[in-house]
Amino acid sequence: MFTDAFGKIWYKGNLHTHTTNSDGAYAPEEAIALYKSKGYDFLALTDHWFHGEGRQEENFLLLNGTEFDVGSTVQEGIYHIVGMNRTSKTGQ
C-alpha cells in the first residue's frame, strides 16, 4: 500500500496470474509467496479453466479467478475471458 502526495491510497497487485494448475511456472503457494515477498497487497490466481480458492491474510488478499478461452484459430477468433469468482463462507 502506498499513499501519494495527495493522500490517495494505492494498492500493488496483479489480477492475472497463472500457476502450475494450468500453464504457469510456479505452484500456487510458490506464486503467492513470490508476490508477497515483492510487497504486493493482492493477487488473483487466474488459471485456465481452474477455480482456486481465495483468502484474506494479514496485509494480503488472494482473489480466486479463472481464465476461460474459446476459439482455436485466428480466422474464427480466439478469446480469453478473465474473471473473478465470488465466494464466501456464508455462500453470499
mmCIF file of N, CA and C in Angstrom, residues 5 9 19 22-24 32-33 35 39 44 50-51 53 55 57-58 63 67-68 72-73 78 81 84 88:
data_model
loop_
_atom_site.group_PDB
_atom_site.id
_atom_site.type_symbol
_atom_site.label_atom_id
_atom_site.label_comp_id
_atom_site.label_asym_id
_atom_site.label_seq_id
_atom_site.Cartn_x
_atom_site.Cartn_y
_atom_site.Cartn_z
ATOM 1 N N ALA A 5 1.189 11.912 -2.609
ATOM 2 C CA ALA A 5 1.296 13.267 -2.070
ATOM 3 C C ALA A 5 -0.062 13.920 -1.853
ATOM 4 N N ILE A 9 -4.703 6.530 -1.550
ATOM 5 C CA ILE A 9 -4.103 5.241 -1.239
ATOM 6 C C ILE A 9 -4.093 4.370 -2.494
ATOM 7 N N THR A 19 -0.560 -20.440 -12.611
ATOM 8 C CA THR A 19 0.286 -21.319 -11.809
ATOM 9 C C THR A 19 0.375 -22.669 -12.518
ATOM 10 N N SER A 22 -2.390 -24.576 -14.435
ATOM 11 C CA SER A 22 -2.611 -24.516 -15.882
ATOM 12 C C SER A 22 -1.244 -24.430 -16.555
ATOM 13 N N ASP A 23 -0.854 -23.284 -17.063
ATOM 14 C CA ASP A 23 0.406 -23.207 -17.811
ATOM 15 C C ASP A 23 1.438 -22.275 -17.177
ATOM 16 N N GLY A 24 1.372 -22.081 -15.870
ATOM 17 C CA GLY A 24 2.337 -21.244 -15.168
ATOM 18 C C GLY A 24 3.572 -22.008 -14.741
ATOM 19 N N ILE A 32 2.205 -17.317 -4.733
ATOM 20 C CA ILE A 32 1.720 -16.440 -3.664
ATOM 21 C C ILE A 32 2.893 -15.917 -2.838
ATOM 22 N N ALA A 33 3.796 -16.801 -2.453
ATOM 23 C CA ALA A 33 4.966 -16.400 -1.652
ATOM 24 C C ALA A 33 5.839 -15.408 -2.408
ATOM 25 N N TYR A 35 4.927 -13.215 -4.800
ATOM 26 C CA TYR A 35 4.285 -11.900 -4.843
ATOM 27 C C TYR A 35 4.294 -11.224 -3.471
ATOM 28 N N GLY A 39 6.180 -7.402 -1.996
ATOM 29 C CA GLY A 39 5.387 -6.313 -1.440
ATOM 30 C C GLY A 39 4.021 -6.098 -2.055
ATOM 31 N N ALA A 44 -4.459 -12.240 -7.882
ATOM 32 C CA ALA A 44 -5.528 -13.101 -8.386
ATOM 33 C C ALA A 44 -4.898 -14.258 -9.150
ATOM 34 N N PHE A 50 -9.674 -23.350 -14.237
ATOM 35 C CA PHE A 50 -9.449 -23.881 -12.890
ATOM 36 C C PHE A 50 -9.929 -22.855 -11.875
ATOM 37 N N HIS A 51 -10.767 -23.274 -10.957
ATOM 38 C CA HIS A 51 -11.280 -22.402 -9.904
ATOM 39 C C HIS A 51 -10.483 -22.639 -8.631
ATOM 40 N N GLU A 53 -9.078 -21.095 -4.708
ATOM 41 C CA GLU A 53 -9.725 -20.559 -3.513
ATOM 42 C C GLU A 53 -9.099 -19.223 -3.144
ATOM 43 N N ARG A 55 -8.559 -16.067 -0.266
ATOM 44 C CA ARG A 55 -8.437 -15.964 1.185
ATOM 45 C C ARG A 55 -7.880 -14.597 1.565
ATOM 46 N N GLU A 57 -5.484 -12.695 4.238
ATOM 47 C CA GLU A 57 -4.426 -12.850 5.231
ATOM 48 C C GLU A 57 -4.063 -11.471 5.743
ATOM 49 N N GLU A 58 -3.258 -11.414 6.748
ATOM 50 C CA GLU A 58 -2.802 -10.112 7.246
ATOM 51 C C GLU A 58 -1.972 -9.434 6.155
ATOM 52 N N LEU A 63 -7.268 -13.349 -4.399
ATOM 53 C CA LEU A 63 -8.533 -13.425 -5.122
ATOM 54 C C LEU A 63 -8.550 -14.696 -5.950
ATOM 55 N N GLU A 67 -9.490 -18.139 -15.957
ATOM 56 C CA GLU A 67 -9.418 -17.665 -17.339
ATOM 57 C C GLU A 67 -10.055 -18.715 -18.234
ATOM 58 N N PHE A 68 -11.066 -18.290 -18.977
ATOM 59 C CA PHE A 68 -11.725 -19.156 -19.950
ATOM 60 C C PHE A 68 -11.280 -18.730 -21.340
ATOM 61 N N SER A 72 -10.261 -21.544 -31.598
ATOM 62 C CA SER A 72 -8.994 -22.252 -31.740
ATOM 63 C C SER A 72 -8.144 -21.766 -32.907
ATOM 64 N N THR A 73 -8.685 -20.873 -33.725
ATOM 65 C CA THR A 73 -7.897 -20.358 -34.844
ATOM 66 C C THR A 73 -8.049 -18.850 -34.939
ATOM 67 N N ILE A 78 -9.970 -16.033 -31.343
ATOM 68 C CA ILE A 78 -9.567 -16.643 -30.083
ATOM 69 C C ILE A 78 -9.824 -15.601 -29.002
ATOM 70 N N ILE A 81 -11.227 -14.798 -21.565
ATOM 71 C CA ILE A 81 -12.061 -14.062 -20.621
ATOM 72 C C ILE A 81 -11.532 -14.350 -19.217
ATOM 73 N N MET A 84 -13.207 -12.927 -11.931
ATOM 74 C CA MET A 84 -13.033 -13.244 -10.521
ATOM 75 C C MET A 84 -14.246 -14.033 -10.062
ATOM 76 N N SER A 88 -17.839 -17.014 -0.546
ATOM 77 C CA SER A 88 -17.733 -16.656 0.867
ATOM 78 C C SER A 88 -18.139 -17.861 1.693
#
